[in-house]
Amino acid sequence: MLSLESIQGPADLRALSPEQAGLLAPRIRQLLVDTVTRTGGHLGPNLGVVELSIALHRVFESPRDRILWDTGHQAYVHKILTGRAGALATLRQAGGLSGYPSRKESEHDVIENSHASTVLSWADGLARAQGIQGVVDRAVVAVIGDGALTGGMAWEALNNIGAAADRPVIIVLNDNTRSYAPTIGAFADHLALLRGPGAPKALFESLGLAYLGPVDGHDITSLEAALRRAAGLGRPVLVHCVTEKGRGHTPAEQDETDRCHAVRGRSTGKASGDGSRSWTSVFGGELAELGASRPDIVAITAAMLAPTGLGEFARRYPDRTIDVGIAEQHAVTAAAGLALGGMHPVVALYATFLNRAFDQLLLDTALHRAPVTFVLDRAGVTGDDGASHNGMWDMSLLQLVPGLRLAAPRDAATLRKALREAVAVHDGPTAVRFPKGSTGGDIPAVGTIAGIDVLRRGGGEDVLIVSLGAMAGTCLEVADRLTRHGFGVTVVDPRWVKPVAPALVELGLNHRLVATVEDNGRAGGTGSAIAQALSDAGAATPVRTFGIPQHFLDHGTRADLLAGAGLSAQHLARALAEILFGREIEELEHQPLVAVEQHSG
């Protein structure tokens, strides 16, 4: 019997008869369901591209022919067909397969593409390079979804691809009518027309591309015929493939929300045990409540309504919910326009996706002092999604924006409070950022100083630990360890981390050492801003900033990645004790701190 393990590369796949190739599809789907429901990951998108992936690797000769994947979470089948079926059980696990194309995994993974709407620019550049070098025996194939074609960058690339009739780029449009949720907008309406009989093909042809399709994306024979024809045209061409997201898995087919777009692994799906909710759901519930008393609040999503927690707001206030498609840049400037018109927009994005819209945030929003609130989910280390999805850049980028106020809540209670404070600001932009996962239990303050929450105080003024956002629990454990060794420790949470509060500077002046702890990159982060504020005040107090090193992190659990970055309580306590003692402290690794671990755990 033909097994998936016997497919060690595309050459093995091409050696199969069409009938044998067709037999692989249900086996691949079963492997995906069995594996991804255990490891977690993107199930629905991969179930929809099984036949398309098989056809691509039978027609084109990867890696000589370059197959490029947009929004690379749909490349699991590609991984299976390029010799990685036996390792799929390690998907998204530390040391295992990435959930996206990974060049260190395979020569078949040409680009590490995990954000949408970029692949056509990659293809245009690669095809131009081959043309300049006289390379004529390599195809450039770009697979892009209908949802990703709502992004402006894709159309910038199409503008260039279609203008060069002698530069063959094969665009495979994987049209499943969805990104996370159903694709919306004028382009989605046009694709719906193209799926009908006798529809005009004017849009793509008017851009200079040949158009082939629509093709049944689950018929390998039809797909292979269309792809071979496309390869023989010698010009830019779009092959329109109609697929079904979640195909072959009943729970996905019946899931009208997102067709099991991303599923949690069985090993990670346990409740938190402390009754806490996810950060996302806390934000979503609070925004929905605010919508009742604030008719000027408008929620904006970039094709991620449910993942960013806007589902309840949309249910209650559909006329005040806007989905712009995968178009973060447009979302931000449109929000500035809404603010100009008297509304208060709340733009909900993953922190890593704000990177795309920095110019619009800086010059369209902040320059105009537009009252727009940005809610940044998945800030800091996200873990198993890998390098591109870690939101470790936002606090550094936002430090550059004049007039912007930034909040980093430590728990559910401070998230609710920060959101209410943010939407009450009318003279400039605000941002509220929080991580992925459970909020944990609330961490009460033992006092406040000019709006700064004091979480722990006692034993003198040796070290001031400034806890930023979700690092509060770790900082309190650091305080426990240092206090047991005789140090006087104060732990504060400023909650609003930009601008730096004058009272925080005063606190720093009164301590021997200031330490800042954040789950953001150290370069230009909040710790750097606090150090600068103390320096500007003439403080001689040394400042030690702890954060994430400025390199791309591998995938793994949030806890493991933070520990690897030196952001565990044990590492932080030892580093601070060494500074205070002025020498290396080996004994902090030994018995006294084991007792502290047991006491605080």
XYZ file of C-alpha atoms in Angstrom:
601
model
C 0.000 0.000 0.000
C 1.268 3.464 -0.884
C 2.309 5.324 2.268
C 3.004 8.991 2.920
C 6.378 8.070 4.392
C 7.376 6.713 0.955
C 7.110 10.265 -0.425
C 10.554 11.565 0.434
C 10.354 14.409 -2.041
C 8.480 15.766 -5.063
C 10.286 13.361 -7.429
C 8.547 10.437 -5.694
C 5.230 12.214 -6.127
C 5.805 12.828 -9.833
C 6.580 9.131 -10.333
C 3.057 8.174 -9.264
C 0.207 7.594 -11.681
C -2.681 10.068 -11.530
C -4.757 7.408 -9.774
C -2.075 6.837 -7.135
C -1.681 10.572 -6.592
C -5.402 10.844 -6.011
C -5.219 8.182 -3.310
C -2.841 10.343 -1.306
C -5.383 13.111 -0.677
C -7.567 11.358 1.943
C -4.473 9.990 3.699
C -2.958 13.455 3.918
C -6.199 14.839 5.318
C -6.331 12.125 7.952
C -2.725 12.815 8.945
C -3.498 16.538 9.222
C -6.548 15.979 11.416
C -4.804 13.426 13.640
C -1.704 15.579 14.069
C -2.900 19.178 14.166
C -5.715 18.508 16.615
C -2.995 17.198 18.924
C -0.218 19.756 18.353
C -2.402 22.755 17.562
C -2.009 24.799 14.417
C -3.740 25.854 11.228
C -6.032 23.007 10.237
C -8.743 24.441 7.970
C -6.427 26.195 5.482
C -4.342 23.049 4.955
C -7.328 20.748 4.518
C -8.347 23.026 1.670
C -5.082 22.863 -0.299
C -4.374 19.125 -0.330
C -5.095 18.508 -4.024
C -3.649 21.884 -5.016
C -0.365 21.104 -3.205
C -0.175 17.679 -4.867
C -0.767 19.192 -8.314
C 1.812 21.929 -7.795
C 4.520 19.447 -6.870
C 3.636 17.120 -9.760
C 3.755 19.873 -12.384
C 6.670 21.931 -11.077
C 10.075 20.632 -10.011
C 10.798 22.137 -6.612
C 13.285 23.416 -5.565
C 14.522 24.247 -9.088
C 11.119 25.761 -9.749
C 10.334 28.185 -6.971
C 6.981 27.621 -5.229
C 6.233 30.525 -2.899
C 3.470 30.455 -0.281
C 1.620 33.537 0.925
C 0.438 33.386 4.527
C 2.653 30.343 4.985
C 0.425 28.604 7.520
C -1.109 26.771 4.534
C 2.190 24.978 3.792
C 1.709 21.902 6.001
C 0.807 19.743 2.969
C 3.828 21.138 1.156
C 5.955 19.981 4.102
C 4.437 16.490 3.922
C 5.146 16.222 0.191
C 8.734 17.388 0.596
C 9.802 14.613 2.932
C 8.642 15.824 6.327
C 5.577 13.648 6.935
C 7.401 11.625 9.598
C 8.203 14.791 11.576
C 4.733 16.335 11.430
C 4.036 15.223 15.006
C 6.641 17.788 16.129
C 4.760 20.652 14.472
C 5.053 23.934 16.402
C 6.891 22.174 19.238
C 10.268 23.387 20.468
C 12.933 21.856 18.236
C 10.305 20.510 15.819
C 8.772 21.638 12.551
C 7.774 25.271 12.233
C 4.145 26.115 11.549
C 5.371 28.140 8.571
C 7.888 27.600 5.754
C 11.369 27.424 7.236
C 14.520 27.646 5.168
C 16.560 25.795 7.773
C 14.131 22.871 7.499
C 14.163 22.337 3.761
C 15.501 23.634 0.443
C 11.890 23.525 -0.747
C 10.967 26.343 1.653
C 12.093 29.320 -0.397
C 10.795 32.156 1.778
C 9.731 32.275 5.418
C 6.478 33.986 4.689
C 3.954 34.144 7.495
C 2.211 37.462 6.905
C -0.366 37.900 4.190
C -0.258 39.775 0.880
C 3.536 39.734 0.403
C 4.163 36.775 -1.901
C 3.507 38.566 -5.190
C 6.240 41.071 -4.408
C 8.592 38.188 -3.627
C 7.639 36.566 -6.942
C 8.099 39.773 -8.912
C 11.554 40.333 -7.449
C 12.647 36.724 -7.956
C 11.409 36.670 -11.559
C 13.187 39.965 -12.262
C 16.431 38.536 -10.859
C 16.146 35.455 -13.064
C 15.472 37.625 -16.093
C 18.518 39.823 -15.462
C 20.684 36.718 -15.055
C 19.305 35.052 -18.182
C 17.714 32.159 -16.277
C 14.895 30.702 -18.376
C 14.462 27.165 -17.018
C 12.969 27.963 -13.616
C 9.328 28.760 -12.980
C 8.269 31.226 -10.292
C 4.936 30.175 -8.783
C 3.178 32.288 -6.150
C 0.253 30.804 -4.204
C -2.012 33.457 -2.707
C -5.483 33.347 -1.178
C -8.469 35.508 -2.011
C -8.302 36.949 1.509
C -4.677 37.990 1.040
C -5.603 39.754 -2.198
C -7.524 42.284 -0.108
C -4.136 43.621 1.028
C -2.805 46.664 -0.782
C 0.728 45.302 -1.128
C -0.586 42.500 -3.366
C -2.039 45.057 -5.767
C 1.182 47.041 -5.817
C 2.894 43.861 -6.970
C 0.185 43.055 -9.538
C 0.700 46.519 -10.989
C 4.294 45.552 -11.749
C 3.816 41.894 -12.667
C 1.142 42.634 -15.247
C 3.222 45.361 -16.882
C 6.009 42.959 -17.924
C 4.640 40.602 -20.563
C 8.032 38.904 -20.956
C 8.463 38.108 -17.261
C 6.508 34.911 -16.539
C 5.085 34.766 -13.048
C 2.471 32.111 -12.355
C -0.031 33.297 -9.758
C -2.137 30.549 -8.218
C -5.197 32.110 -6.635
C -6.484 29.808 -3.898
C -10.052 31.083 -3.711
C -11.861 29.577 -0.739
C -13.978 32.728 -0.137
C -12.292 33.226 3.250
C -9.366 34.509 5.204
C -10.274 33.796 8.845
C -13.889 34.623 8.117
C -15.602 35.126 4.748
C -13.696 37.534 2.499
C -15.536 40.816 2.082
C -15.325 43.854 -0.146
C -15.544 44.731 -3.822
C -12.824 42.270 -4.845
C -14.621 39.423 -3.085
C -17.766 40.363 -4.996
C -15.815 40.226 -8.271
C -14.449 36.768 -7.502
C -17.979 35.580 -6.792
C -18.926 36.717 -10.299
C -15.927 34.904 -11.786
C -17.089 31.658 -10.222
C -20.327 31.901 -12.191
C -20.871 30.800 -15.780
C -19.936 33.178 -18.602
C -18.449 35.784 -16.285
C -16.236 38.458 -17.887
C -12.512 38.108 -17.115
C -11.756 41.775 -17.619
C -10.171 42.603 -14.251
C -7.071 40.418 -14.390
C -6.745 40.581 -18.164
C -6.904 44.365 -18.075
C -3.926 44.265 -15.694
C -1.877 42.362 -18.274
C -2.293 38.833 -16.921
C -3.627 35.823 -18.719
C -6.518 34.299 -16.773
C -7.178 30.551 -16.503
C -10.178 29.275 -14.603
C -12.043 28.940 -12.491
C -10.628 25.464 -11.849
C -11.960 22.922 -9.355
C -9.263 23.084 -6.694
C -10.041 19.553 -5.516
C -9.671 17.879 -8.933
C -5.997 16.982 -9.336
C -6.329 16.204 -13.052
C -7.932 19.567 -13.831
C -5.424 21.394 -11.662
C -2.462 19.741 -13.359
C -3.822 20.591 -16.794
C -4.330 24.244 -15.877
C -0.911 24.565 -14.248
C 0.860 22.974 -17.227
C -0.953 25.324 -19.576
C 0.049 28.266 -17.398
C 3.692 27.164 -17.413
C 3.645 27.021 -21.223
C 2.324 30.534 -21.796
C 5.604 32.289 -21.060
C 3.860 35.356 -19.656
C 2.262 36.495 -16.385
C -0.779 34.349 -15.718
C -3.308 33.854 -12.937
C -4.766 30.390 -12.349
C -8.016 30.759 -10.425
C -8.527 27.683 -8.224
C -11.740 27.348 -6.224
C -11.201 25.382 -3.020
C -13.091 24.651 0.171
C -11.461 25.571 3.466
C -11.641 22.681 5.929
C -12.576 20.163 3.227
C -12.921 16.552 4.327
C -13.232 17.214 8.065
C -16.840 17.487 9.188
C -16.233 19.782 12.204
C -14.405 22.223 9.922
C -17.014 22.060 7.175
C -19.739 22.830 9.719
C -17.794 25.648 11.407
C -19.287 28.795 9.875
C -17.046 31.092 11.937
C -13.654 30.205 10.457
C -13.764 26.553 9.268
C -11.372 25.448 12.038
C -8.837 27.963 10.815
C -6.600 27.414 13.833
C -7.121 24.766 16.472
C -5.580 24.360 19.901
C -3.690 21.199 20.660
C -5.216 18.766 23.087
C -2.183 19.153 25.326
C -2.586 22.926 25.563
C -6.320 23.243 25.719
C -6.747 22.890 29.482
C -8.418 25.549 31.540
C -6.109 27.804 33.481
C -7.286 26.433 36.817
C -7.636 29.872 38.408
C -10.907 30.805 36.749
C -9.217 33.430 34.601
C -10.171 34.251 31.044
C -8.042 34.988 28.019
C -6.742 38.506 27.576
C -8.606 38.659 24.261
C -11.977 37.774 25.770
C -11.546 40.263 28.627
C -10.865 43.027 26.124
C -13.761 41.976 23.897
C -16.251 41.900 26.754
C -15.176 45.283 28.088
C -15.321 46.944 24.678
C -18.828 45.598 24.133
C -19.880 47.104 27.461
C -18.289 50.440 26.569
C -20.184 50.461 23.284
C -23.474 50.891 25.141
C -22.476 54.176 26.789
C -20.210 55.434 24.017
C -22.082 55.585 20.690
C -18.997 57.196 19.135
C -16.864 54.055 19.548
C -16.231 52.194 16.294
C -14.333 48.880 16.156
C -12.001 48.161 13.241
C -10.497 44.792 12.331
C -8.177 43.722 9.520
C -9.932 40.437 8.648
C -9.550 39.139 12.212
C -12.837 39.873 13.925
C -13.015 36.813 16.187
C -9.260 36.360 16.841
C -8.979 39.918 18.171
C -12.052 39.617 20.389
C -14.453 41.848 18.474
C -17.172 39.236 18.009
C -19.441 40.437 20.818
C -19.076 44.098 19.852
C -19.975 43.183 16.263
C -23.024 41.241 17.425
C -24.320 44.160 19.481
C -23.251 47.010 17.195
C -22.922 45.748 13.620
C -23.192 49.259 12.179
C -20.153 50.313 14.215
C -17.952 47.344 13.271
C -15.704 47.637 10.225
C -13.699 44.840 8.607
C -11.267 46.327 6.075
C -9.763 43.009 4.950
C -6.068 42.206 5.307
C -5.162 45.871 5.043
C -3.620 47.187 8.253
C -2.312 50.355 6.622
C -5.755 51.272 5.346
C -7.274 50.377 8.726
C -5.095 52.904 10.548
C -5.565 55.832 8.169
C -9.284 55.098 7.869
C -9.394 55.202 11.665
C -7.770 58.637 11.582
C -10.489 59.705 9.160
C -13.193 58.360 11.444
C -11.654 60.309 14.328
C -11.633 63.433 12.178
C -15.342 62.855 11.656
C -16.078 62.751 15.382
C -15.874 59.031 16.164
C -13.490 57.214 18.482
C -12.101 54.221 16.572
C -10.666 51.183 18.356
C -8.286 49.371 16.005
C -7.724 45.787 17.195
C -4.626 44.112 15.753
C -2.049 41.521 16.686
C 0.965 43.479 17.905
C 3.200 42.095 15.177
C 0.824 43.312 12.455
C 1.059 46.903 13.668
C 4.588 46.887 12.218
C 3.032 47.152 8.760
C 1.163 50.339 9.549
C 3.795 52.303 11.439
C 3.938 55.152 8.918
C 0.170 55.558 9.053
C 0.268 55.511 12.851
C 3.035 58.108 12.932
C 2.007 60.588 10.258
C -1.705 60.049 9.677
C -2.742 59.437 13.283
C -0.238 60.966 15.704
C 0.684 63.991 13.579
C -3.021 64.877 13.419
C -3.484 64.116 17.126
C -6.326 61.809 16.154
C -8.058 60.111 19.112
C -7.629 56.512 17.955
C -7.140 53.621 20.380
C -4.958 50.736 19.242
C -5.481 47.434 21.030
C -2.509 45.154 20.467
C -3.154 41.483 21.139
C -0.374 38.845 21.223
C 2.165 41.396 22.430
C 5.500 40.109 23.688
C 6.325 36.441 23.183
C 3.544 34.413 21.565
C 5.457 31.135 21.495
C 4.481 28.416 19.050
C 3.687 30.696 16.109
C 7.367 31.493 15.737
C 9.575 34.445 14.913
C 7.246 36.547 12.799
C 4.364 36.458 15.263
C 6.194 37.421 18.427
C 4.973 40.915 19.266
C 8.313 41.995 20.691
C 8.654 45.207 18.687
C 5.596 47.267 19.629
C 6.837 49.067 22.743
C 10.027 50.042 20.922
C 8.179 51.319 17.855
C 5.588 53.167 19.895
C 8.264 54.962 21.923
C 9.056 56.833 18.695
C 5.543 58.255 18.277
C 5.069 61.775 19.684
C 1.969 62.283 21.777
C 0.978 58.629 21.959
C 0.044 57.174 25.366
C 0.785 53.479 25.906
C -0.689 51.188 28.557
C 0.590 47.715 29.468
C -1.914 46.129 31.903
C -0.744 43.353 34.206
C -4.047 41.487 34.628
C -7.725 41.470 33.686
C -8.688 44.241 36.101
C -6.025 46.638 34.855
C -6.849 45.767 31.234
C -10.457 46.833 31.752
C -9.333 50.007 33.499
C -6.746 50.835 30.825
C -9.254 50.397 27.999
C -11.731 52.750 29.651
C -8.983 55.305 30.242
C -7.738 54.969 26.667
C -11.061 55.663 24.977
C -11.549 58.678 27.269
C -8.530 60.390 25.663
C -9.566 62.938 23.032
C -6.349 64.735 22.113
C -4.211 62.005 20.573
C -3.719 58.282 20.008
C -3.556 55.655 22.719
C -2.478 52.030 22.730
C -3.191 49.118 25.054
C -1.068 45.985 24.684
C -1.331 42.517 26.210
C -0.010 38.991 25.570
C -1.511 35.793 24.251
C -3.136 33.359 26.656
C -4.780 33.509 30.069
C -4.728 36.600 32.253
C -4.142 34.558 35.391
C -5.474 35.898 38.668
C -5.637 39.616 39.377
C -2.610 41.085 41.145
C -3.759 43.762 43.604
C -1.745 46.856 44.400
C -0.775 47.531 47.996
C -0.757 51.270 47.317
C -0.470 53.948 44.651
C 1.896 56.855 44.128
C 0.664 59.498 41.680
C -1.151 56.862 39.641
C 1.649 54.284 39.818
C 0.613 50.992 41.397
C 2.881 49.725 44.187
C 2.824 45.925 44.188
C 5.394 45.267 46.894
C 7.326 47.417 49.377
C 9.535 46.534 52.289
C 12.960 46.204 53.832
C 14.542 49.393 52.584
C 15.317 50.933 49.208
C 17.963 48.754 47.652
C 16.238 48.068 44.336
C 13.205 49.446 42.516
C 11.785 46.840 40.142
C 9.608 48.402 37.453
C 7.258 45.689 36.236
C 5.897 46.320 32.761
C 2.674 44.613 31.725
C 2.298 40.877 32.146
C 5.702 40.483 33.817
C 4.216 41.416 37.219
C 4.011 37.863 38.562
C 7.644 37.226 37.670
C 8.732 40.505 39.251
C 6.972 39.662 42.496
C 8.742 36.310 42.593
C 12.047 38.120 42.043
C 11.169 40.355 45.008
C 10.495 37.276 47.160
C 13.895 35.834 46.307
C 15.795 39.060 46.945
C 13.937 39.796 50.176
C 14.889 36.363 51.523
C 18.509 37.377 50.972
C 18.131 40.594 52.919
C 17.583 43.141 50.176
C 14.984 45.906 50.376
C 12.777 45.694 47.282
C 10.022 47.891 45.881
C 7.975 46.603 42.938
C 5.876 49.085 40.987
C 3.667 48.868 37.926
C 3.232 52.221 36.150
C 0.370 50.731 34.032
C 0.763 53.625 31.559
C 4.323 53.172 30.354
C 4.494 56.046 27.866
C 5.158 58.793 28.642
C 7.355 58.003 31.655
C 5.617 59.322 34.767
C 7.567 61.948 36.779
C 6.690 60.035 39.967
C 8.511 56.991 38.577
C 11.641 59.075 38.137
C 11.337 60.295 41.740
C 11.051 56.712 42.958
C 14.133 55.775 40.987
C 16.137 58.586 42.576
C 15.405 57.140 46.004
C 16.766 53.646 45.309
C 20.272 52.235 44.919
C 19.317 50.402 41.725
C 16.474 50.514 39.219
C 15.559 47.404 37.207
C 12.978 47.340 34.426
C 11.439 44.090 33.205
C 9.476 43.866 29.945
C 8.505 41.223 27.382
C 9.607 43.495 24.547
C 12.906 43.889 22.781
C 15.495 45.638 24.922
C 16.540 48.028 22.146
C 14.507 51.203 22.427
C 11.905 49.661 24.693
C 10.213 51.021 27.783
C 13.230 50.230 29.942
C 15.360 52.417 27.691
C 12.831 55.245 27.967
C 12.866 55.012 31.787
C 16.675 55.001 31.826
C 16.680 58.083 29.593
C 14.186 59.858 31.850
C 16.366 59.183 34.896
C 19.455 60.371 33.043
C 17.673 63.550 31.973
C 16.797 64.158 35.622
C 20.497 63.968 36.521
C 20.151 60.692 38.396
C 23.268 58.744 39.256
C 21.155 55.696 40.003
C 22.207 52.763 37.800
C 19.443 51.279 35.639
C 19.417 47.666 34.465
C 16.965 46.939 31.650
C 15.759 43.374 31.163
C 13.929 42.383 27.997
C 14.077 40.177 24.936
C 17.358 40.100 22.998
C 17.125 41.639 19.531
C 17.060 38.492 17.470
C 14.319 36.374 15.942
C 13.145 33.737 18.394
C 12.458 30.121 17.483
C 9.045 28.653 18.227
C 8.380 27.167 21.651
C 6.264 27.836 24.720
C 6.044 31.386 26.042
C 7.534 30.298 29.367
C 10.510 28.575 27.735
C 11.223 31.491 25.402
C 11.071 34.009 28.244
C 13.388 31.845 30.315
C 15.758 31.573 27.379
C 15.784 35.353 27.158
C 16.825 35.608 30.804
C 13.370 36.666 31.973
C 12.852 33.950 34.589
C 12.616 34.914 38.250
C 15.745 32.908 39.084
C 17.881 34.596 36.428
C 16.610 38.072 37.246
C 17.136 37.667 41.000
C 20.659 36.420 40.529
C 21.553 39.233 38.109
C 20.231 41.907 40.458
C 21.926 40.411 43.499
C 25.240 40.378 41.657
C 24.890 44.067 40.894
C 23.966 44.907 44.481
C 26.798 42.811 45.927
C 29.205 43.886 43.215
C 30.280 40.315 42.494
C 29.006 37.053 41.024
C 26.595 35.217 43.298
C 26.677 31.473 42.776
C 24.812 30.627 45.969
C 21.549 32.126 44.675
C 21.190 28.954 42.640
C 21.278 26.756 45.727
C 19.188 25.776 48.718
C 17.760 29.057 50.029
C 16.094 29.853 46.723
C 14.660 26.362 46.372
C 12.685 27.112 49.511
C 11.538 30.389 47.990
C 10.397 28.563 44.859
C 8.339 26.184 46.969
C 6.950 29.001 49.098
C 5.975 31.207 46.137
C 4.836 28.436 43.815
